[in-house]
Short mmCIF file of N, CA and C in Angstrom, two decimals:
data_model
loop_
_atom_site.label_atom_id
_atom_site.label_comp_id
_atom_site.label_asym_id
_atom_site.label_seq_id
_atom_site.Cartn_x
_atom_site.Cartn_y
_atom_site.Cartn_z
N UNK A 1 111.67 118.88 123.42
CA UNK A 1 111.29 119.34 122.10
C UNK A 1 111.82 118.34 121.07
N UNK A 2 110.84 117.89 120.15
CA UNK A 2 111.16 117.14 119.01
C UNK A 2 112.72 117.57 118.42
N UNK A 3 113.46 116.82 118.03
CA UNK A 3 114.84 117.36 116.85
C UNK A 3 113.36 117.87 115.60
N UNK A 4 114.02 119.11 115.26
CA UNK A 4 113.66 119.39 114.29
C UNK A 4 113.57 118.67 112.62
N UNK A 5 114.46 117.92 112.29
CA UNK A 5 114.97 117.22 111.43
C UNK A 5 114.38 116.09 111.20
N UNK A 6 114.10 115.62 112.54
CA UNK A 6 113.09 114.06 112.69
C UNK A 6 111.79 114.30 111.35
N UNK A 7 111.79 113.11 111.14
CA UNK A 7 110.73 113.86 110.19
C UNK A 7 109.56 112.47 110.90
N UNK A 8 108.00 112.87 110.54
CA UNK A 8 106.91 111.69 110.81
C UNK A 8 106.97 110.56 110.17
N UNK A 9 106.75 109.43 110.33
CA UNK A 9 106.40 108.59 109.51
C UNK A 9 105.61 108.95 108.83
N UNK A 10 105.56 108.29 107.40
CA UNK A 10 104.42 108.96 106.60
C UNK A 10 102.70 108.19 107.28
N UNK A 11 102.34 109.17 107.17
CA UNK A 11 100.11 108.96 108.12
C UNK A 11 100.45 108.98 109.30
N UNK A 12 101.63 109.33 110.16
CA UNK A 12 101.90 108.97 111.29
C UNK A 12 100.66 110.13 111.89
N UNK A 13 100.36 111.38 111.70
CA UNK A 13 99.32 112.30 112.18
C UNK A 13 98.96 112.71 110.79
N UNK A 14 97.67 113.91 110.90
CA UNK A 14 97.35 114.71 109.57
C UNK A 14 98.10 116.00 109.61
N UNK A 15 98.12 115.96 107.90
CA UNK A 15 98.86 116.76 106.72
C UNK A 15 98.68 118.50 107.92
N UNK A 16 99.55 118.95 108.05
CA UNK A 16 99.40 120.03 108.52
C UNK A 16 100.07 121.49 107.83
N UNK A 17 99.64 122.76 107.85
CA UNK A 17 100.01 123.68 107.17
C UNK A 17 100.88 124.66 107.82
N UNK A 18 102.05 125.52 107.91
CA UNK A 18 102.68 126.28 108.50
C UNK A 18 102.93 127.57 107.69
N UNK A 19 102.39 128.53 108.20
CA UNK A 19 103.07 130.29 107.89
C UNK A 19 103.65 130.96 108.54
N UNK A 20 104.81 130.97 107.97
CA UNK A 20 105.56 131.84 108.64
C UNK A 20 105.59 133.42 108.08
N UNK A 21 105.30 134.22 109.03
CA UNK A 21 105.49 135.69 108.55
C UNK A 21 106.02 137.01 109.42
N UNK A 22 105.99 138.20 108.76
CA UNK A 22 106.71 138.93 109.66
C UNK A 22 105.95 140.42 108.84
N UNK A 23 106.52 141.25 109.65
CA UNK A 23 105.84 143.09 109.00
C UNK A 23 105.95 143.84 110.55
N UNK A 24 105.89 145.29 109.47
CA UNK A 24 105.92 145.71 111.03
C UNK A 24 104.92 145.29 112.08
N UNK A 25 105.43 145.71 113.58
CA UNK A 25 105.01 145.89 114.79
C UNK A 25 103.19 146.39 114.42
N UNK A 26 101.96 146.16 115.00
CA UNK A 26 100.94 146.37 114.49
C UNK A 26 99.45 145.56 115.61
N UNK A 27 98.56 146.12 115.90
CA UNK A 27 98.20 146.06 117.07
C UNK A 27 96.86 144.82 115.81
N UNK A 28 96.44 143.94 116.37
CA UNK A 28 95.57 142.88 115.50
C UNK A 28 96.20 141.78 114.68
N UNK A 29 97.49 141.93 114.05
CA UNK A 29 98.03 140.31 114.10
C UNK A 29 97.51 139.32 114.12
N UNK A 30 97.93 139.14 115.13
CA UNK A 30 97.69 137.41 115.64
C UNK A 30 95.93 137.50 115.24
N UNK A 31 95.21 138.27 116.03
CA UNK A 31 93.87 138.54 116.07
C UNK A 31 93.11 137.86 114.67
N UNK A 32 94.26 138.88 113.71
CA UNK A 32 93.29 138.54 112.04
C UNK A 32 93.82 136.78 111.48
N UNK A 33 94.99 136.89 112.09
CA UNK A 33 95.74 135.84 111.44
C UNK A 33 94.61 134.25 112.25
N UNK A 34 94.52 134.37 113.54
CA UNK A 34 93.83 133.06 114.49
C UNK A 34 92.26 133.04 113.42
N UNK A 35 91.82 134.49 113.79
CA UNK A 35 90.76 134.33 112.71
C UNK A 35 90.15 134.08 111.66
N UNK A 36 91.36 133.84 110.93
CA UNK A 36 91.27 133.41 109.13
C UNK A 36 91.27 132.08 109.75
N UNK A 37 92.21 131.54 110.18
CA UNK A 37 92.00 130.25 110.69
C UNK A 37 90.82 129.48 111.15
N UNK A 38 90.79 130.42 112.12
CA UNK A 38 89.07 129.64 112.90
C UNK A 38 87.67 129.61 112.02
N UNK A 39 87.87 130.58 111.23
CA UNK A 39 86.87 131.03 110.01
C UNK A 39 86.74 129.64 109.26
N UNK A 40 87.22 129.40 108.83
CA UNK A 40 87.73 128.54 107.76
C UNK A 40 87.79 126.92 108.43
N UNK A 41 88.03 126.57 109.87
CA UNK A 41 87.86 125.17 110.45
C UNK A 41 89.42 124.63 111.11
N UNK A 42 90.52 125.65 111.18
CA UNK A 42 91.40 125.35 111.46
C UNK A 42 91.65 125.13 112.62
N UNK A 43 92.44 124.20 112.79
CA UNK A 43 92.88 123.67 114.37
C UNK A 43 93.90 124.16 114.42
N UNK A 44 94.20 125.00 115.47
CA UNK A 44 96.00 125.30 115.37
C UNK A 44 96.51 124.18 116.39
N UNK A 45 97.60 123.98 116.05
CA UNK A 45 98.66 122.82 116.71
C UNK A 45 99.86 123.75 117.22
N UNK A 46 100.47 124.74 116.54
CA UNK A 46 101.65 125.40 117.30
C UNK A 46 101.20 126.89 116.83
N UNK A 47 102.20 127.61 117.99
CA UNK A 47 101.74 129.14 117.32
C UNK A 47 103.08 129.73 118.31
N UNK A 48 103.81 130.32 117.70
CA UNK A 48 104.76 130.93 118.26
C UNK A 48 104.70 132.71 117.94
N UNK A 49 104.69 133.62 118.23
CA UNK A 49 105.00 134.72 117.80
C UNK A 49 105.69 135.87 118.73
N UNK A 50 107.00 136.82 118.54
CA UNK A 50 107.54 137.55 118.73
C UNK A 50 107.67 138.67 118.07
N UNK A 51 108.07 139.87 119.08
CA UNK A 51 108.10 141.15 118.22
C UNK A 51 109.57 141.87 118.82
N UNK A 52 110.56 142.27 117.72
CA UNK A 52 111.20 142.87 118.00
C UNK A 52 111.17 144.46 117.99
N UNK A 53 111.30 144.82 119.58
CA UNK A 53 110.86 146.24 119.63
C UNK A 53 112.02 146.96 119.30
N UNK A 54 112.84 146.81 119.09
CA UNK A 54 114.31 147.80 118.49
C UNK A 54 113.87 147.77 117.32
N UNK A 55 113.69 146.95 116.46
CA UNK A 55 113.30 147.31 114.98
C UNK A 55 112.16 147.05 114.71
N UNK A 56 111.21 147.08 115.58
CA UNK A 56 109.48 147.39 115.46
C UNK A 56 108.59 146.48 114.25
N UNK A 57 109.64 145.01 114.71
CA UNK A 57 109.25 143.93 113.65
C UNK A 57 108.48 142.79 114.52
N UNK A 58 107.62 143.10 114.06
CA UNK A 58 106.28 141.17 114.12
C UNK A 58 107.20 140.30 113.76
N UNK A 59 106.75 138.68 114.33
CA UNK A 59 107.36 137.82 113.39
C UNK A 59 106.53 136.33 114.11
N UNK A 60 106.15 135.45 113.45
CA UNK A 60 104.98 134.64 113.85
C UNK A 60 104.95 133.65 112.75
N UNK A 61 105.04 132.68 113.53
CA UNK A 61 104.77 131.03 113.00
C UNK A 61 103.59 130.08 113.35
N UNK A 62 102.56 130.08 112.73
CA UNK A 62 101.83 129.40 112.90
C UNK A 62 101.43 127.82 112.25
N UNK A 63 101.29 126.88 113.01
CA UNK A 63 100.79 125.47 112.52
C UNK A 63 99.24 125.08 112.18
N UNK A 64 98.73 124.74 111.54
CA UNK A 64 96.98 123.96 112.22
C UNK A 64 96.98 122.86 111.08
N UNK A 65 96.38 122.20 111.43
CA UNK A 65 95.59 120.61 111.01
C UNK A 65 94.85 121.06 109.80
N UNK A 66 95.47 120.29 108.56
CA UNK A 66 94.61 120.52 107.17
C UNK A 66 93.30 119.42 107.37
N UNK A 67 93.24 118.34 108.34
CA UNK A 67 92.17 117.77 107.83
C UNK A 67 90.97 118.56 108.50
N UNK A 68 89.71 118.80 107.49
CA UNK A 68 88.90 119.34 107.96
C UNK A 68 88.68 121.28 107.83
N UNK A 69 89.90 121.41 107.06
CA UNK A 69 89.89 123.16 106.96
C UNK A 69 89.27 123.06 105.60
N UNK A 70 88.57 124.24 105.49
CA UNK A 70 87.66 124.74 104.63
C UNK A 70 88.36 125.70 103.48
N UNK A 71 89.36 125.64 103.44
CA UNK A 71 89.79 126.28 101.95
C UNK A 71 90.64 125.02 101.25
N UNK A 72 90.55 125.09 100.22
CA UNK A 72 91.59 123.96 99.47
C UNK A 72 92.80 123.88 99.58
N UNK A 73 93.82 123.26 100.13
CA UNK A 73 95.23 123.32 99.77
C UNK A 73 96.18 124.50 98.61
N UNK A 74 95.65 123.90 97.71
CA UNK A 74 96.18 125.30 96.94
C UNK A 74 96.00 126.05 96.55
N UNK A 75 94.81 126.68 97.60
CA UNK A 75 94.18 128.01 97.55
C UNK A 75 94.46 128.56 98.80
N UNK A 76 95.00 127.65 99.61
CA UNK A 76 95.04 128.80 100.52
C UNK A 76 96.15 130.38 101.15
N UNK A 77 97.19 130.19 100.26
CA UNK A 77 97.79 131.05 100.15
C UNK A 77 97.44 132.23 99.42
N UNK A 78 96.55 131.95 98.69
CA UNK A 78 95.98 133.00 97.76
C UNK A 78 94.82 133.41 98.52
N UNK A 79 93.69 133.22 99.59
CA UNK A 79 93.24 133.66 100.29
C UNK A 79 93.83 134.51 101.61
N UNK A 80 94.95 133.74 101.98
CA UNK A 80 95.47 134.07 103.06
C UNK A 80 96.33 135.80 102.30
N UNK A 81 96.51 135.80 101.91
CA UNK A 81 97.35 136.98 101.15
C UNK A 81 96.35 138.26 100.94
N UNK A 82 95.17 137.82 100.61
CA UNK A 82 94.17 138.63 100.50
C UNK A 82 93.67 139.14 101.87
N UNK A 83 92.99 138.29 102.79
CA UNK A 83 92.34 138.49 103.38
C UNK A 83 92.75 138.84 104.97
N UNK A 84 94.49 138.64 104.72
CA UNK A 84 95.31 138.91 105.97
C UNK A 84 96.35 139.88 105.46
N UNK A 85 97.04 139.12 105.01
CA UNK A 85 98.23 139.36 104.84
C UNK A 85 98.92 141.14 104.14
N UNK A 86 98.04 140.99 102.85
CA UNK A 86 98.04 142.47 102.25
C UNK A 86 97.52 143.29 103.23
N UNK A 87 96.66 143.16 104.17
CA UNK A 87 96.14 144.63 105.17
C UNK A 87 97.12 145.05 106.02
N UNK A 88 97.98 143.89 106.52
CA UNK A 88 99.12 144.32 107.29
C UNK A 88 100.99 144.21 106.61
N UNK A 89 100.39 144.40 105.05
CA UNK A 89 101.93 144.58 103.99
C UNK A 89 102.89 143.42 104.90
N UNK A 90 102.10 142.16 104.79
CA UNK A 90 103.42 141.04 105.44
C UNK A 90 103.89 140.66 104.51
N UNK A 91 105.25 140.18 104.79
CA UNK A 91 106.17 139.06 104.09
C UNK A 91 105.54 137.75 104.64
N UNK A 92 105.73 136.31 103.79
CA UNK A 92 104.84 135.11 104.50
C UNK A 92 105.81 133.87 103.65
N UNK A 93 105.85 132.96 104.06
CA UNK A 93 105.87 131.77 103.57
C UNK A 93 104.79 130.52 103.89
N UNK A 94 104.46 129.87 103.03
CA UNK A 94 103.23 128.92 103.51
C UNK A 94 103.98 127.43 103.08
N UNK A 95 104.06 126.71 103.72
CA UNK A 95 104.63 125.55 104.00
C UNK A 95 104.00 124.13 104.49
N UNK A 96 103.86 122.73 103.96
CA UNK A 96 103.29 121.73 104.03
C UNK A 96 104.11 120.54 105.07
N UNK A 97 103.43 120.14 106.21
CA UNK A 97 104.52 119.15 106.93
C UNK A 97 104.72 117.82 105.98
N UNK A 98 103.99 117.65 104.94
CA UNK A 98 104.00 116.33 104.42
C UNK A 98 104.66 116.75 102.69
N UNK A 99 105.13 117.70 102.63
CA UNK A 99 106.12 117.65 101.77
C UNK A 99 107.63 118.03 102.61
N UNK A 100 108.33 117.12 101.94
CA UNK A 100 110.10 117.26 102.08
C UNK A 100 110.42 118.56 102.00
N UNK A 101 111.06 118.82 102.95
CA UNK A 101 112.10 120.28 103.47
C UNK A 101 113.70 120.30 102.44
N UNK A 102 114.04 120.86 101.75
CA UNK A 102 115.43 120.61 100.87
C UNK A 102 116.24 121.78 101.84
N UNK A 103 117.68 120.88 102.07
CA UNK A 103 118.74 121.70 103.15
C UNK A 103 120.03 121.11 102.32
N UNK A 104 121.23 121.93 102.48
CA UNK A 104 121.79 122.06 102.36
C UNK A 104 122.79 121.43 103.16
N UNK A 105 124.20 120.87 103.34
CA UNK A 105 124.70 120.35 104.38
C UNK A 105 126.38 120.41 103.93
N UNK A 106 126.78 121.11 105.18
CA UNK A 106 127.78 122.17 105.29
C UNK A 106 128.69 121.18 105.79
N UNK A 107 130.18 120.88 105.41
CA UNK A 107 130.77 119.55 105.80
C UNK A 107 132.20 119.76 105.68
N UNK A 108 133.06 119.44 106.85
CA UNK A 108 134.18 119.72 106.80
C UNK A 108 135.15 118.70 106.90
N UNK A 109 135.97 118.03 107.29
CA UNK A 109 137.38 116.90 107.17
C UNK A 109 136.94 115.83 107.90
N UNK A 110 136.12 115.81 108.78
CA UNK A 110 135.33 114.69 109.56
C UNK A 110 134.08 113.94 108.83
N UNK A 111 133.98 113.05 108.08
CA UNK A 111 132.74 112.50 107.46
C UNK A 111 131.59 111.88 108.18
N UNK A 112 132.28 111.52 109.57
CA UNK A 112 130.59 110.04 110.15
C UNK A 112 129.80 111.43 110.70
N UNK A 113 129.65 112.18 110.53
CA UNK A 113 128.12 112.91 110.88
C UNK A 113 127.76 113.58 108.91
N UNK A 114 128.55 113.34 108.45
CA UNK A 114 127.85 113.45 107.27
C UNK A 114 127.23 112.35 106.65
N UNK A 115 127.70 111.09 107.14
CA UNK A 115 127.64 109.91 106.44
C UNK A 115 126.12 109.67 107.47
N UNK A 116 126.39 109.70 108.88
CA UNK A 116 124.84 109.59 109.38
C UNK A 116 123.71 110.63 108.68
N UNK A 117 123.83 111.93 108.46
CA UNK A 117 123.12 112.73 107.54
C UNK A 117 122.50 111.90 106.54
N UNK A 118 123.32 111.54 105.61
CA UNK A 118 123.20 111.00 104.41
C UNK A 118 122.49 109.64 104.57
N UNK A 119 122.63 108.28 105.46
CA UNK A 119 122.14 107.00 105.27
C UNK A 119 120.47 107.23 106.33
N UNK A 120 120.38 108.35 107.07
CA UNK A 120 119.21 108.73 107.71
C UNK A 120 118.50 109.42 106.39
N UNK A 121 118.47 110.30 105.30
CA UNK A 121 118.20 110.47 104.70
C UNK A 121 117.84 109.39 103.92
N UNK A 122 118.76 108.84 102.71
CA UNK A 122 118.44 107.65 102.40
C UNK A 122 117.38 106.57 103.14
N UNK A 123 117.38 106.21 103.96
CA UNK A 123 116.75 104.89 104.29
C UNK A 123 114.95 105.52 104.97
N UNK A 124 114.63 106.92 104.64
CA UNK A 124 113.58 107.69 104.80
C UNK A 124 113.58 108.20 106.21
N UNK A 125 114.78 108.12 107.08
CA UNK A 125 113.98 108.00 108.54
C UNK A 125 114.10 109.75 108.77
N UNK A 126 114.53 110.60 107.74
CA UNK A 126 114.46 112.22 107.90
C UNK A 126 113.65 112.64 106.15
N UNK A 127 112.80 113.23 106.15
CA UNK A 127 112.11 113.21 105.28
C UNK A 127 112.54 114.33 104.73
N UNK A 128 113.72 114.65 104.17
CA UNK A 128 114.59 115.87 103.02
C UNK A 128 114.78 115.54 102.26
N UNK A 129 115.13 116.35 101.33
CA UNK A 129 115.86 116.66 99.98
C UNK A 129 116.95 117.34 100.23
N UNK A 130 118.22 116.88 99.80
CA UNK A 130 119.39 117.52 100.20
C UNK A 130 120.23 117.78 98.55
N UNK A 131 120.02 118.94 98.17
CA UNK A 131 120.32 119.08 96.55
C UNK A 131 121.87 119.30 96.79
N UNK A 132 122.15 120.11 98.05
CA UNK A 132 123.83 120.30 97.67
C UNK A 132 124.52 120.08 99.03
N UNK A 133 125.89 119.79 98.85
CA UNK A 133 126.54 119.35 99.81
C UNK A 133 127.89 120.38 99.26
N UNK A 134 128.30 120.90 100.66
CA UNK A 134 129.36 121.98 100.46
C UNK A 134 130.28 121.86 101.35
N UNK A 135 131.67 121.75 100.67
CA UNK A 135 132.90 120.99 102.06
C UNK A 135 134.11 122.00 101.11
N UNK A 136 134.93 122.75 102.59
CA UNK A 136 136.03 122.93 101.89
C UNK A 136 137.57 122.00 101.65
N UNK A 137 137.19 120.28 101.78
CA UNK A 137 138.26 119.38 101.42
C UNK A 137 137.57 118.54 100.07
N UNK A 138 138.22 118.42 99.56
CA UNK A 138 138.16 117.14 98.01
C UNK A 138 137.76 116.07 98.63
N UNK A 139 138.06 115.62 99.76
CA UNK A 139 137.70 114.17 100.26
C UNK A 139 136.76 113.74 100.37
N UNK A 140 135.87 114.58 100.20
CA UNK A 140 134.48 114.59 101.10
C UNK A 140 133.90 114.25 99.65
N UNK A 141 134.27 114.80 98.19
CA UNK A 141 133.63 114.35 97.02
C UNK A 141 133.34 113.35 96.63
N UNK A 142 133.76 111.93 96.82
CA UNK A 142 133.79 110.75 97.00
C UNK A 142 132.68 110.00 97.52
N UNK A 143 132.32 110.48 99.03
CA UNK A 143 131.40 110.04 99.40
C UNK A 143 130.00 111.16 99.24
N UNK A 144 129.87 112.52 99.10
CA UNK A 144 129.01 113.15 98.40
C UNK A 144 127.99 112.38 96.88
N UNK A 145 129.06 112.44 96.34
CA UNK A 145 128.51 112.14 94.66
C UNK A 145 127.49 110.90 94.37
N UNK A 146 127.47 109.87 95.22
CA UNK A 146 126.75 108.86 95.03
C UNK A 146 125.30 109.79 95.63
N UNK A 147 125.28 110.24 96.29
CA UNK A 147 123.60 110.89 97.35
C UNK A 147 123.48 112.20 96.11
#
């Protein structure tokens, strides 16, 4: 499995779209969700989904290929909400592989895995935004403040 973090070269494949969502347990899911997709020209690339039966929760991540889908980029959350999402009262996030992920990075008295964090960032080869950096030593402020 890919590191998550790796990010593509930029054009390395096409722009792809990810939703993540969840609601209760509910028999058609996936069903309505593949189908908005296929409707519309979508290729799915990943599709993960689980249900936790102790707390009778859905929960489902789906990928597909923007080149070639039939709703516009920034419409499609506003379709998808309509035409899925509100029938089964989901929670959702809709997410772009070709925009930057912003994380946070949690750092303690040891710096060279922060400092690799940081010059992998910098030099593009992880494609984030890292707005805050959180350490409980002063030392670490030093080399923080320049990134």
């Amino acid at each position: 499995m890919p590191d998550i973090l790796q990010s593509k070269p930029p054009h390395s494949s096409p722009a792809s779209a990810i939703l993540l969502m969840h609601c209760a347990d509910q028999q058609g899911i996936v069903a309505s969700v593949t189908e908005f997709l296929h409707q519309n020209g979508g290729n799915i690339v990943d599709l993960e989904q689980h249900v936790d039966r102790a707390a009778g929760v859905f929960f489902m991540r789906v990928e597909w290929d923007l080149s070639g889908f039939g709703v516009p980029r920034e419409k499609i959350g506003e379709f998808f909400k309509i035409l899925v999402a509100d029938k089964f009262l989901m929670e959702w996030k809709l997410s772009f592989s070709d925009e930057p992920q912003r994380m946070a990075v949690y750092v303690s008295k040891l710096t060279h895995c922060l400092y690799d964090i940081l010059s992998r960032t910098s030099s593009g080869e992880w494609q984030v935004e890292i707005p805050l950096i959180i350490s409980n030593h002063q030392a670490i402020q030093p080399i923080a403040e320049p990134f």
